Structures are given as structure tokens and as C-alpha cells.
PDB file of C-alpha atoms in Angstrom:
ATOM      1  CA  UNK A  15     192.159 -70.715 -36.292  1.00 38.00           C
ATOM      2  CA  UNK A  16     189.747 -69.815 -33.719  1.00 35.00           C
ATOM      3  CA  UNK A  17     186.989 -67.713 -33.999  1.00 36.00           C
ATOM      4  CA  UNK A  18     184.569 -65.420 -31.054  1.00 33.00           C
ATOM      5  CA  UNK A  19     181.262 -64.537 -31.865  1.00 34.00           C
ATOM      6  CA  UNK A  20     178.352 -62.627 -30.681  1.00 32.00           C
ATOM      7  CA  UNK A  21     175.772 -63.478 -32.962  1.00 31.00           C
ATOM      8  CA  UNK A  22     174.138 -60.437 -32.836  1.00 32.00           C
ATOM      9  CA  UNK A  23     171.731 -60.380 -35.902  1.00 31.00           C
ATOM     10  CA  UNK A  24     172.919 -57.026 -36.417  1.00 33.00           C
ATOM     11  CA  UNK A  25     176.676 -56.687 -35.688  1.00 34.00           C
ATOM     12  CA  UNK A  26     176.757 -60.359 -36.598  1.00 37.00           C
ATOM     13  CA  UNK A  27     179.890 -60.110 -38.688  1.00 40.00           C
ATOM     14  CA  UNK A  28     181.146 -56.351 -36.244  1.00 39.00           C
ATOM     15  CA  UNK A  29     181.606 -58.467 -32.959  1.00 38.00           C
ATOM     16  CA  UNK A  30     182.730 -61.422 -34.626  1.00 43.00           C
ATOM     17  CA  UNK A  31     186.385 -61.345 -34.518  1.00 45.00           C
ATOM     18  CA  UNK A  32     189.189 -64.059 -34.880  1.00 50.00           C
ATOM     19  CA  UNK A  33     193.070 -64.980 -34.520  1.00 58.00           C
ATOM     20  CA  UNK A  34     194.803 -65.246 -38.115  1.00 77.00           C
ATOM     21  CA  UNK A  35     197.783 -67.245 -38.861  1.00 82.00           C
ATOM     22  CA  UNK A  36     197.795 -64.659 -41.905  1.00 89.00           C
ATOM     23  CA  UNK A  37     198.189 -61.831 -39.731  1.00 96.00           C
ATOM     24  CA  UNK A  38     200.535 -61.223 -37.500  1.00 96.00           C
ATOM     25  CA  UNK A  39     199.354 -58.425 -34.388  1.00 97.00           C
ATOM     26  CA  UNK A  40     202.198 -55.700 -33.600  1.00 97.00           C
ATOM     27  CA  UNK A  41     200.698 -54.059 -31.144  1.00 97.00           C
ATOM     28  CA  UNK A  42     197.646 -52.303 -29.649  1.00 97.00           C
ATOM     29  CA  UNK A  43     196.474 -48.056 -30.954  1.00 97.00           C
ATOM     30  CA  UNK A  44     196.937 -45.827 -28.076  1.00 96.00           C
ATOM     31  CA  UNK A  45     193.408 -45.302 -26.574  1.00 93.00           C
ATOM     32  CA  UNK A  46     193.782 -41.406 -27.395  1.00 93.00           C
ATOM     33  CA  UNK A  47     193.402 -43.376 -31.794  1.00 95.00           C
ATOM     34  CA  UNK A  48     189.616 -44.480 -31.651  1.00 90.00           C
ATOM     35  CA  UNK A  49     189.010 -44.145 -34.581  1.00 94.00           C
ATOM     36  CA  UNK A  50     192.696 -44.175 -37.490  1.00 97.00           C
ATOM     37  CA  UNK A  51     191.335 -43.757 -41.004  1.00 97.00           C
ATOM     38  CA  UNK A  52     194.850 -43.970 -42.763  1.00 98.00           C
ATOM     39  CA  UNK A  53     198.301 -44.868 -42.366  1.00 98.00           C
ATOM     40  CA  UNK A  54     201.993 -44.665 -44.087  1.00 98.00           C
ATOM     41  CA  UNK A  55     205.536 -45.890 -43.035  1.00 98.00           C
ATOM     42  CA  UNK A  56     208.225 -43.354 -43.545  1.00 97.00           C
ATOM     43  CA  UNK A  57     211.278 -44.518 -43.520  1.00 95.00           C
ATOM     44  CA  UNK A  58     213.211 -41.155 -43.177  1.00 93.00           C
ATOM     45  CA  UNK A  59     211.157 -40.555 -39.411  1.00 95.00           C
ATOM     46  CA  UNK A  60     210.760 -44.185 -39.044  1.00 96.00           C
ATOM     47  CA  UNK A  61     207.482 -43.618 -37.660  1.00 98.00           C
ATOM     48  CA  UNK A  62     203.908 -44.961 -38.744  1.00 98.00           C
ATOM     49  CA  UNK A  63     201.978 -41.723 -39.516  1.00 98.00           C
ATOM     50  CA  UNK A  64     198.274 -41.671 -39.041  1.00 98.00           C
ATOM     51  CA  UNK A  65     195.297 -39.845 -38.900  1.00 98.00           C
ATOM     52  CA  UNK A  66     191.643 -40.233 -37.844  1.00 97.00           C
ATOM     53  CA  UNK A  67     188.675 -39.734 -39.287  1.00 96.00           C
ATOM     54  CA  UNK A  68     185.935 -36.648 -39.525  1.00 95.00           C
ATOM     55  CA  UNK A  69     185.022 -35.400 -35.706  1.00 91.00           C
ATOM     56  CA  UNK A  70     188.532 -35.084 -34.936  1.00 96.00           C
ATOM     57  CA  UNK A  71     191.664 -33.408 -34.692  1.00 97.00           C
ATOM     58  CA  UNK A  72     193.218 -31.957 -37.971  1.00 98.00           C
ATOM     59  CA  UNK A  73     196.346 -33.559 -36.289  1.00 98.00           C
ATOM     60  CA  UNK A  74     198.514 -36.165 -37.389  1.00 98.00           C
ATOM     61  CA  UNK A  75     200.691 -38.464 -35.344  1.00 98.00           C
ATOM     62  CA  UNK A  76     204.186 -40.643 -35.577  1.00 98.00           C
ATOM     63  CA  UNK A  77     203.956 -43.901 -34.044  1.00 98.00           C
ATOM     64  CA  UNK A  78     207.200 -45.678 -32.778  1.00 98.00           C
ATOM     65  CA  UNK A  79     207.578 -48.984 -33.187  1.00 96.00           C
ATOM     66  CA  UNK A  80     205.982 -50.212 -30.264  1.00 97.00           C
ATOM     67  CA  UNK A  81     203.065 -48.253 -31.075  1.00 97.00           C
ATOM     68  CA  UNK A  82     203.427 -45.116 -28.909  1.00 98.00           C
ATOM     69  CA  UNK A  83     202.645 -42.216 -30.035  1.00 98.00           C
ATOM     70  CA  UNK A  84     205.859 -40.179 -30.263  1.00 98.00           C
ATOM     71  CA  UNK A  85     204.884 -37.193 -32.700  1.00 98.00           C
ATOM     72  CA  UNK A  86     201.950 -34.922 -33.084  1.00 98.00           C
ATOM     73  CA  UNK A  87     201.675 -32.142 -35.424  1.00 98.00           C
ATOM     74  CA  UNK A  88     198.811 -30.189 -36.101  1.00 98.00           C
ATOM     75  CA  UNK A  89     198.235 -29.051 -39.395  1.00 98.00           C
ATOM     76  CA  UNK A  90     196.970 -25.780 -39.039  1.00 98.00           C
ATOM     77  CA  UNK A  91     194.623 -23.403 -41.250  1.00 98.00           C
ATOM     78  CA  UNK A  92     192.615 -26.729 -42.245  1.00 98.00           C
ATOM     79  CA  UNK A  93     189.704 -28.591 -41.119  1.00 97.00           C
ATOM     80  CA  UNK A  94     188.850 -32.494 -40.491  1.00 98.00           C
ATOM     81  CA  UNK A  95     186.044 -32.684 -42.559  1.00 98.00           C
ATOM     82  CA  UNK A  96     186.552 -36.044 -42.869  1.00 98.00           C
ATOM     83  CA  UNK A  97     190.511 -37.438 -43.377  1.00 98.00           C
ATOM     84  CA  UNK A  98     189.732 -41.043 -44.192  1.00 98.00           C
ATOM     85  CA  UNK A  99     194.090 -41.438 -45.599  1.00 98.00           C
ATOM     86  CA  UNK A 100     197.012 -40.223 -45.445  1.00 98.00           C
ATOM     87  CA  UNK A 101     199.722 -41.610 -48.451  1.00 98.00           C
ATOM     88  CA  UNK A 102     203.735 -40.176 -49.115  1.00 98.00           C
ATOM     89  CA  UNK A 103     205.734 -38.938 -52.723  1.00 98.00           C
ATOM     90  CA  UNK A 104     208.565 -40.597 -53.599  1.00 97.00           C
ATOM     91  CA  UNK A 105     210.798 -37.652 -51.497  1.00 97.00           C
ATOM     92  CA  UNK A 106     208.982 -38.573 -48.397  1.00 97.00           C
ATOM     93  CA  UNK A 107     206.329 -35.506 -48.196  1.00 98.00           C
ATOM     94  CA  UNK A 108     203.135 -36.618 -46.746  1.00 98.00           C
ATOM     95  CA  UNK A 109     199.358 -36.220 -48.310  1.00 98.00           C
ATOM     96  CA  UNK A 110     196.268 -35.751 -46.416  1.00 98.00           C
ATOM     97  CA  UNK A 111     192.858 -37.176 -48.422  1.00 98.00           C
ATOM     98  CA  UNK A 112     189.502 -35.187 -46.594  1.00 98.00           C
ATOM     99  CA  UNK A 113     187.381 -36.603 -49.038  1.00 98.00           C
ATOM    100  CA  UNK A 114     185.016 -38.689 -47.320  1.00 98.00           C
ATOM    101  CA  UNK A 115     181.496 -38.505 -48.209  1.00 98.00           C
ATOM    102  CA  UNK A 116     179.158 -40.609 -47.304  1.00 97.00           C
ATOM    103  CA  UNK A 117     176.417 -39.271 -48.117  1.00 98.00           C
ATOM    104  CA  UNK A 118     177.537 -38.261 -51.713  1.00 98.00           C
ATOM    105  CA  UNK A 119     176.314 -34.360 -50.474  1.00 98.00           C
ATOM    106  CA  UNK A 120     180.417 -33.232 -50.026  1.00 98.00           C
ATOM    107  CA  UNK A 121     181.591 -30.140 -52.803  1.00 97.00           C
ATOM    108  CA  UNK A 122     184.880 -29.131 -50.836  1.00 98.00           C
ATOM    109  CA  UNK A 123     186.886 -32.223 -51.258  1.00 98.00           C
ATOM    110  CA  UNK A 124     190.481 -31.779 -51.165  1.00 98.00           C
ATOM    111  CA  UNK A 125     194.422 -32.802 -50.231  1.00 98.00           C
ATOM    112  CA  UNK A 126     196.978 -31.342 -47.835  1.00 98.00           C
ATOM    113  CA  UNK A 127     200.772 -32.017 -48.963  1.00 98.00           C
ATOM    114  CA  UNK A 128     202.698 -31.704 -45.520  1.00 98.00           C
ATOM    115  CA  UNK A 129     206.093 -31.067 -46.003  1.00 98.00           C
ATOM    116  CA  UNK A 130     208.655 -33.973 -44.662  1.00 97.00           C
ATOM    117  CA  UNK A 131     210.702 -31.121 -43.151  1.00 97.00           C
ATOM    118  CA  UNK A 132     207.804 -30.711 -41.298  1.00 97.00           C
ATOM    119  CA  UNK A 133     207.528 -33.575 -39.485  1.00 97.00           C
ATOM    120  CA  UNK A 134     209.924 -32.522 -36.524  1.00 95.00           C
ATOM    121  CA  UNK A 135     207.499 -29.664 -35.530  1.00 95.00           C
ATOM    122  CA  UNK A 136     204.169 -28.840 -33.320  1.00 97.00           C
ATOM    123  CA  UNK A 137     202.185 -27.465 -36.308  1.00 98.00           C
ATOM    124  CA  UNK A 138     202.757 -26.796 -39.613  1.00 98.00           C
ATOM    125  CA  UNK A 139     200.666 -24.829 -42.326  1.00 98.00           C
ATOM    126  CA  UNK A 140     200.179 -26.994 -45.650  1.00 98.00           C
ATOM    127  CA  UNK A 141     202.505 -26.629 -48.404  1.00 98.00           C
ATOM    128  CA  UNK A 142     199.443 -26.169 -50.820  1.00 98.00           C
ATOM    129  CA  UNK A 143     195.599 -27.518 -50.890  1.00 98.00           C
ATOM    130  CA  UNK A 144     194.366 -29.769 -53.837  1.00 98.00           C
ATOM    131  CA  UNK A 145     190.355 -29.025 -54.780  1.00 98.00           C
ATOM    132  CA  UNK A 146     188.774 -32.120 -57.302  1.00 98.00           C
ATOM    133  CA  UNK A 147     185.476 -32.613 -57.767  1.00 98.00           C
ATOM    134  CA  UNK A 148     184.050 -36.239 -59.977  1.00 98.00           C
ATOM    135  CA  UNK A 149     182.466 -34.277 -63.521  1.00 98.00           C
ATOM    136  CA  UNK A 150     180.461 -37.901 -63.276  1.00 97.00           C
ATOM    137  CA  UNK A 151     178.638 -36.852 -60.341  1.00 97.00           C
ATOM    138  CA  UNK A 152     175.464 -34.494 -61.300  1.00 96.00           C
ATOM    139  CA  UNK A 153     173.169 -34.667 -57.826  1.00 97.00           C
ATOM    140  CA  UNK A 154     174.603 -33.957 -54.595  1.00 98.00           C
ATOM    141  CA  UNK A 155     173.518 -36.332 -53.369  1.00 97.00           C
ATOM    142  CA  UNK A 156     172.923 -37.981 -56.039  1.00 97.00           C
ATOM    143  CA  UNK A 157     170.304 -41.118 -56.824  1.00 97.00           C
ATOM    144  CA  UNK A 158     170.662 -43.896 -53.245  1.00 97.00           C
ATOM    145  CA  UNK A 159     171.915 -46.772 -56.521  1.00 97.00           C
ATOM    146  CA  UNK A 160     173.634 -44.118 -57.775  1.00 97.00           C
ATOM    147  CA  UNK A 161     176.123 -42.989 -54.766  1.00 97.00           C
ATOM    148  CA  UNK A 162     179.340 -44.041 -56.022  1.00 97.00           C
ATOM    149  CA  UNK A 163     181.303 -41.055 -54.669  1.00 98.00           C
ATOM    150  CA  UNK A 164     183.039 -41.780 -51.068  1.00 98.00           C
ATOM    151  CA  UNK A 165     186.629 -42.469 -50.828  1.00 98.00           C
ATOM    152  CA  UNK A 166     188.737 -44.035 -47.954  1.00 98.00           C
ATOM    153  CA  UNK A 167     191.595 -45.128 -50.191  1.00 98.00           C
ATOM    154  CA  UNK A 168     194.845 -43.384 -52.507  1.00 98.00           C
ATOM    155  CA  UNK A 169     197.711 -42.985 -52.842  1.00 98.00           C
ATOM    156  CA  UNK A 170     200.282 -41.141 -54.979  1.00 98.00           C
ATOM    157  CA  UNK A 171     202.251 -41.959 -58.188  1.00 98.00           C
ATOM    158  CA  UNK A 172     204.813 -40.000 -59.994  1.00 98.00           C
ATOM    159  CA  UNK A 173     202.633 -37.010 -59.400  1.00 98.00           C
ATOM    160  CA  UNK A 174     199.561 -37.627 -59.892  1.00 98.00           C
ATOM    161  CA  UNK A 175     196.915 -39.333 -56.914  1.00 99.00           C
ATOM    162  CA  UNK A 176     194.627 -42.533 -57.764  1.00 98.00           C
ATOM    163  CA  UNK A 177     191.872 -42.359 -55.687  1.00 98.00           C
ATOM    164  CA  UNK A 178     189.583 -46.059 -55.037  1.00 98.00           C
ATOM    165  CA  UNK A 179     185.920 -45.412 -54.242  1.00 98.00           C
ATOM    166  CA  UNK A 180     183.724 -46.650 -51.744  1.00 98.00           C
ATOM    167  CA  UNK A 181     180.435 -47.469 -53.247  1.00 97.00           C
ATOM    168  CA  UNK A 182     177.677 -46.822 -50.580  1.00 97.00           C
ATOM    169  CA  UNK A 183     174.902 -48.142 -53.245  1.00 97.00           C
ATOM    170  CA  UNK A 184     171.302 -48.867 -52.460  1.00 96.00           C
ATOM    171  CA  UNK A 185     171.871 -52.912 -54.171  1.00 95.00           C
ATOM    172  CA  UNK A 186     175.609 -52.921 -53.555  1.00 97.00           C
ATOM    173  CA  UNK A 187     176.859 -54.996 -56.697  1.00 97.00           C
ATOM    174  CA  UNK A 188     180.797 -54.392 -55.703  1.00 96.00           C
ATOM    175  CA  UNK A 189     181.171 -51.399 -58.353  1.00 97.00           C
ATOM    176  CA  UNK A 190     184.306 -49.072 -57.676  1.00 97.00           C
ATOM    177  CA  UNK A 191     185.608 -46.479 -59.680  1.00 98.00           C
ATOM    178  CA  UNK A 192     189.516 -45.614 -59.983  1.00 98.00           C
ATOM    179  CA  UNK A 193     190.193 -41.844 -60.035  1.00 98.00           C
ATOM    180  CA  UNK A 194     193.009 -39.659 -61.280  1.00 98.00           C
ATOM    181  CA  UNK A 195     193.848 -36.932 -60.113  1.00 98.00           C
ATOM    182  CA  UNK A 196     197.506 -34.163 -60.785  1.00 98.00           C
ATOM    183  CA  UNK A 197     199.817 -33.432 -57.575  1.00 98.00           C
ATOM    184  CA  UNK A 198     199.548 -29.910 -58.450  1.00 98.00           C
ATOM    185  CA  UNK A 199     197.610 -26.831 -56.463  1.00 98.00           C
ATOM    186  CA  UNK A 200     194.256 -25.832 -57.388  1.00 98.00           C
ATOM    187  CA  UNK A 201     191.237 -27.314 -58.577  1.00 98.00           C
ATOM    188  CA  UNK A 202     191.087 -30.314 -60.700  1.00 98.00           C
ATOM    189  CA  UNK A 203     188.551 -32.547 -62.065  1.00 98.00           C
ATOM    190  CA  UNK A 204     189.246 -36.089 -61.154  1.00 98.00           C
ATOM    191  CA  UNK A 205     189.789 -38.566 -64.713  1.00 98.00           C
ATOM    192  CA  UNK A 206     187.625 -41.673 -64.421  1.00 98.00           C
ATOM    193  CA  UNK A 207     190.338 -44.220 -65.406  1.00 98.00           C
ATOM    194  CA  UNK A 208     188.954 -47.778 -65.145  1.00 96.00           C
ATOM    195  CA  UNK A 209     185.131 -48.912 -63.451  1.00 95.00           C
ATOM    196  CA  UNK A 210     185.571 -52.722 -61.878  1.00 94.00           C
ATOM    197  CA  UNK A 211     184.264 -54.657 -59.205  1.00 95.00           C
ATOM    198  CA  UNK A 212     185.123 -56.849 -56.157  1.00 95.00           C
ATOM    199  CA  UNK A 213     182.533 -58.408 -55.386  1.00 94.00           C
ATOM    200  CA  UNK A 214     178.541 -57.939 -54.143  1.00 94.00           C
ATOM    201  CA  UNK A 215     178.773 -58.715 -50.626  1.00 96.00           C
ATOM    202  CA  UNK A 216     179.392 -55.314 -49.369  1.00 96.00           C
ATOM    203  CA  UNK A 217     180.962 -55.959 -45.840  1.00 93.00           C
ATOM    204  CA  UNK A 218     183.502 -58.403 -47.049  1.00 95.00           C
ATOM    205  CA  UNK A 219     184.127 -56.155 -50.692  1.00 96.00           C
ATOM    206  CA  UNK A 220     183.645 -52.557 -50.024  1.00 98.00           C
ATOM    207  CA  UNK A 221     187.010 -50.423 -50.216  1.00 98.00           C
ATOM    208  CA  UNK A 222     188.546 -49.045 -47.560  1.00 98.00           C
ATOM    209  CA  UNK A 223     192.324 -48.290 -48.191  1.00 98.00           C
ATOM    210  CA  UNK A 224     194.232 -48.253 -50.930  1.00 98.00           C
ATOM    211  CA  UNK A 225     198.788 -48.971 -50.794  1.00 98.00           C
ATOM    212  CA  UNK A 226     201.498 -49.023 -53.482  1.00 98.00           C
ATOM    213  CA  UNK A 227     204.703 -50.544 -52.891  1.00 98.00           C
ATOM    214  CA  UNK A 228     208.118 -48.800 -52.602  1.00 98.00           C
ATOM    215  CA  UNK A 229     209.717 -50.726 -56.187  1.00 98.00           C
ATOM    216  CA  UNK A 230     205.952 -49.077 -58.045  1.00 98.00           C
ATOM    217  CA  UNK A 231     205.241 -53.012 -58.799  1.00 98.00           C
ATOM    218  CA  UNK A 232     202.189 -53.779 -56.133  1.00 98.00           C
ATOM    219  CA  UNK A 233     199.079 -51.983 -55.675  1.00 98.00           C
ATOM    220  CA  UNK A 234     196.998 -53.815 -53.120  1.00 98.00           C
ATOM    221  CA  UNK A 235     193.328 -52.886 -51.916  1.00 98.00           C
ATOM    222  CA  UNK A 236     191.942 -52.995 -48.107  1.00 98.00           C
ATOM    223  CA  UNK A 237     188.417 -54.585 -47.509  1.00 98.00           C
ATOM    224  CA  UNK A 238     187.370 -55.223 -43.821  1.00 97.00           C
ATOM    225  CA  UNK A 239     188.288 -58.884 -44.583  1.00 97.00           C
ATOM    226  CA  UNK A 240     190.797 -59.329 -48.150  1.00 97.00           C
ATOM    227  CA  UNK A 241     193.821 -57.790 -50.225  1.00 98.00           C
ATOM    228  CA  UNK A 242     193.114 -57.081 -53.661  1.00 98.00           C
ATOM    229  CA  UNK A 243     196.221 -57.354 -55.030  1.00 98.00           C
ATOM    230  CA  UNK A 244     197.874 -56.122 -58.741  1.00 98.00           C
ATOM    231  CA  UNK A 245     200.851 -56.997 -60.224  1.00 98.00           C
ATOM    232  CA  UNK A 246     202.439 -56.990 -63.838  1.00 98.00           C
ATOM    233  CA  UNK A 247     200.751 -53.574 -65.397  1.00 98.00           C
ATOM    234  CA  UNK A 248     202.413 -51.270 -67.034  1.00 97.00           C
ATOM    235  CA  UNK A 249     202.281 -47.755 -66.285  1.00 97.00           C
ATOM    236  CA  UNK A 250     199.571 -46.390 -64.283  1.00 98.00           C
ATOM    237  CA  UNK A 251     197.131 -49.330 -66.344  1.00 97.00           C
ATOM    238  CA  UNK A 252     196.792 -50.651 -62.240  1.00 98.00           C
ATOM    239  CA  UNK A 253     193.580 -52.712 -62.694  1.00 96.00           C
ATOM    240  CA  UNK A 254     195.026 -53.674 -66.393  1.00 96.00           C
ATOM    241  CA  UNK A 255     197.914 -56.037 -64.221  1.00 97.00           C
ATOM    242  CA  UNK A 256     197.220 -59.614 -62.403  1.00 98.00           C
ATOM    243  CA  UNK A 257     194.898 -59.763 -60.037  1.00 97.00           C
ATOM    244  CA  UNK A 258     195.135 -61.585 -56.840  1.00 97.00           C
ATOM    245  CA  UNK A 259     192.584 -61.978 -54.471  1.00 97.00           C
ATOM    246  CA  UNK A 260     193.823 -62.646 -50.899  1.00 98.00           C
ATOM    247  CA  UNK A 261     191.697 -63.682 -48.063  1.00 97.00           C
ATOM    248  CA  UNK A 262     192.893 -62.317 -44.458  1.00 97.00           C
ATOM    249  CA  UNK A 263     191.200 -65.173 -42.635  1.00 95.00           C
ATOM    250  CA  UNK A 264     190.028 -62.067 -39.560  1.00 95.00           C
ATOM    251  CA  UNK A 265     187.283 -60.431 -40.228  1.00 95.00           C
ATOM    252  CA  UNK A 266     187.010 -56.484 -38.510  1.00 95.00           C
ATOM    253  CA  UNK A 267     186.892 -52.743 -39.321  1.00 95.00           C
ATOM    254  CA  UNK A 268     189.857 -52.684 -41.175  1.00 97.00           C
ATOM    255  CA  UNK A 269     190.254 -49.353 -42.365  1.00 97.00           C
ATOM    256  CA  UNK A 270     194.029 -48.684 -43.417  1.00 98.00           C
ATOM    257  CA  UNK A 271     196.571 -49.794 -45.073  1.00 98.00           C
ATOM    258  CA  UNK A 272     200.542 -49.695 -46.103  1.00 98.00           C
ATOM    259  CA  UNK A 273     203.604 -51.642 -48.057  1.00 98.00           C
ATOM    260  CA  UNK A 274     206.270 -51.099 -45.607  1.00 97.00           C
ATOM    261  CA  UNK A 275     208.661 -52.610 -48.219  1.00 97.00           C
ATOM    262  CA  UNK A 276     208.004 -55.113 -51.210  1.00 98.00           C
ATOM    263  CA  UNK A 277     206.418 -57.509 -49.767  1.00 98.00           C
ATOM    264  CA  UNK A 278     205.219 -56.596 -46.265  1.00 98.00           C
ATOM    265  CA  UNK A 279     201.499 -54.531 -44.817  1.00 98.00           C
ATOM    266  CA  UNK A 280     201.071 -52.667 -41.936  1.00 98.00           C
ATOM    267  CA  UNK A 281     197.240 -52.909 -41.404  1.00 98.00           C
ATOM    268  CA  UNK A 282     195.392 -51.261 -39.059  1.00 98.00           C
ATOM    269  CA  UNK A 283     191.659 -51.340 -37.744  1.00 97.00           C
ATOM    270  CA  UNK A 284     189.080 -49.397 -35.765  1.00 94.00           C
ATOM    271  CA  UNK A 285     188.364 -50.366 -31.854  1.00 89.00           C
ATOM    272  CA  UNK A 286     184.564 -51.314 -32.002  1.00 85.00           C
ATOM    273  CA  UNK A 287     184.102 -52.225 -28.292  1.00 79.00           C
ATOM    274  CA  UNK A 288     186.562 -53.994 -26.687  1.00 77.00           C
ATOM    275  CA  UNK A 289     187.693 -55.780 -30.576  1.00 85.00           C
ATOM    276  CA  UNK A 290     190.132 -54.236 -33.173  1.00 93.00           C
ATOM    277  CA  UNK A 291     192.175 -51.105 -32.400  1.00 96.00           C
ATOM    278  CA  UNK A 292     195.603 -53.019 -33.487  1.00 97.00           C
ATOM    279  CA  UNK A 293     197.784 -52.541 -36.003  1.00 98.00           C
ATOM    280  CA  UNK A 294     199.143 -56.248 -37.886  1.00 98.00           C
ATOM    281  CA  UNK A 295     201.791 -56.984 -39.935  1.00 98.00           C
ATOM    282  CA  UNK A 296     201.471 -59.153 -43.492  1.00 98.00           C
ATOM    283  CA  UNK A 297     203.404 -60.682 -45.567  1.00 98.00           C
ATOM    284  CA  UNK A 298     201.875 -60.974 -49.718  1.00 98.00           C
ATOM    285  CA  UNK A 299     204.458 -63.950 -49.989  1.00 97.00           C
ATOM    286  CA  UNK A 300     202.669 -65.636 -47.192  1.00 96.00           C
ATOM    287  CA  UNK A 301     199.120 -64.621 -48.375  1.00 97.00           C
ATOM    288  CA  UNK A 302     200.011 -66.262 -52.020  1.00 96.00           C
ATOM    289  CA  UNK A 303     200.774 -69.672 -50.514  1.00 95.00           C
ATOM    290  CA  UNK A 304     197.882 -69.884 -48.800  1.00 88.00           C
ATOM    291  CA  UNK A 305     195.740 -68.752 -51.332  1.00 78.00           C
TER     292      UNK A 305
END
């Protein structure tokens, strides 16, 4: 493994790009997509669907196997306040998570359902909107030591959404929450299922994506340089399963992950100057053999 680093104190971690034996670069993301925040593979369309976060279009993009944009769908009557992830259900319908909340101020958190039959169109309205709030949050924003309510990763499982929070608190200690929200239209109070800790280094342990395998036996949580893998759980007690920390041996602004089969994942990172902006392929079995 080789490293190419620029040792400027503030940007040292993000300026350090590595060639990793763990990740295989599939392709560079199109120049149009500079701030990819979520990905999900759809076998029905044979496309990797992606989106960008706040300040970008209210659209999703279907990438072919060469990383070219094969489809652009405008999600009509919506605003990209801060779209942070995209996932799907067992039937192949897509869901957009508009729940980015860097400053923990938002009171308009939502998830949009996109009908799988609309994935051939140029534009579509959401089937419905799921709105929600965190009952544990009393102030908007909360104290700087209680900035727990940003989310960048979620997935759908048995008609519920599972959201993994990104800790932005002063004195980061790796604390993250797992919330559950029913996949039904209307407003819901998110249910706090578990609290857990990753580690106390923000750049390595803040959660940026979450995904579940097609056979629903593995949950993977992404950070900038590792995966937290949970297996052998019962029902939706994901965090009570066997946990394995899988090092990627590669640091970049990784923002998105999805399973493509029960062993392999695609991971995408944002472009930072001349670094990143790629989609990578990784095998869970291979990572386990190295851990």
C-alpha cells in the first residue's frame, strides 16, 4: 500500500489519498456529480442510483456499469434541503432521505418514496412523504455537547426505516443513535432503539452511510476509513449481533455505501480537489480475511 500525502495540518487527513489492496476502483464519478451523498444498486434497472446533498438538484441519477449517467429523474414538488442517502425496499421502490441536519436545527425532516415503475421517466412525484421528529431533541439547535441529530445513513427493512445518526457534538466520543420510523405516509415520532459507540476519532468514526444485505443478514455502517459490520442478529436487533470492524486501508471522504450482493459492496466518495470522486468495490469476505 502506497500513500501520497500533503501534510497541511488542517487538511492532512483529507489530503491523504491511498492505494488500497482492499478497495477496487470501478470508475470515476461523472464530473457533474461532485457531492454524491448516497447510492443504491437496483437490479431491476441494472443501474446504480445516486443523489447529491444540499445545494444541488432535486434529482436522482442512474449510473451504468461504466459510471456514465444513463438516467436523470427530477423528483417533482420536492426541494433538496439536504438529501443524504438513498435506499430501496424489497419490491425495488426507492427512498430519498432528506434528513441532513448539520446544525441540528431542522424541524422538517422527511423521506420520499419513489415508485419503481417511475424509474424510466424523466420526472415523477413522490408516492408519499414520511415526516418525522426525534422526541429526545428538545432544543433547535441543542447544546453543542448534544449535537446528535444529523443523519447520513439509513435503510428500509420489513416496512420500517432505520436511521443511524452522525454525532456532531463538541467533544466527539463516537456516540451514535439508531432510530426506527414506520414506512407509512404522514408524521411520526422516531423511536430510539439503541445507543452505541463507534470510536472517539471523529474523522475515522463519524457515520456517513448504512446499508443492509439483500438476504437481510448483514448490516454495514460506513465511515471515512472503515466499516462496522453486524451479523447474527435476531429481527431488527442489529446492534445486538456480532460486530466486526473492517479496516479499508484507505482514507477519503466516503459518503455512500450499498450492498450489490450478499458479500460485495459499492462505496462512493466525494471529490476533494484532485482526490476521490470514485466508486469502489469491496468484498466482506476479503476484508474479514485481513482483519
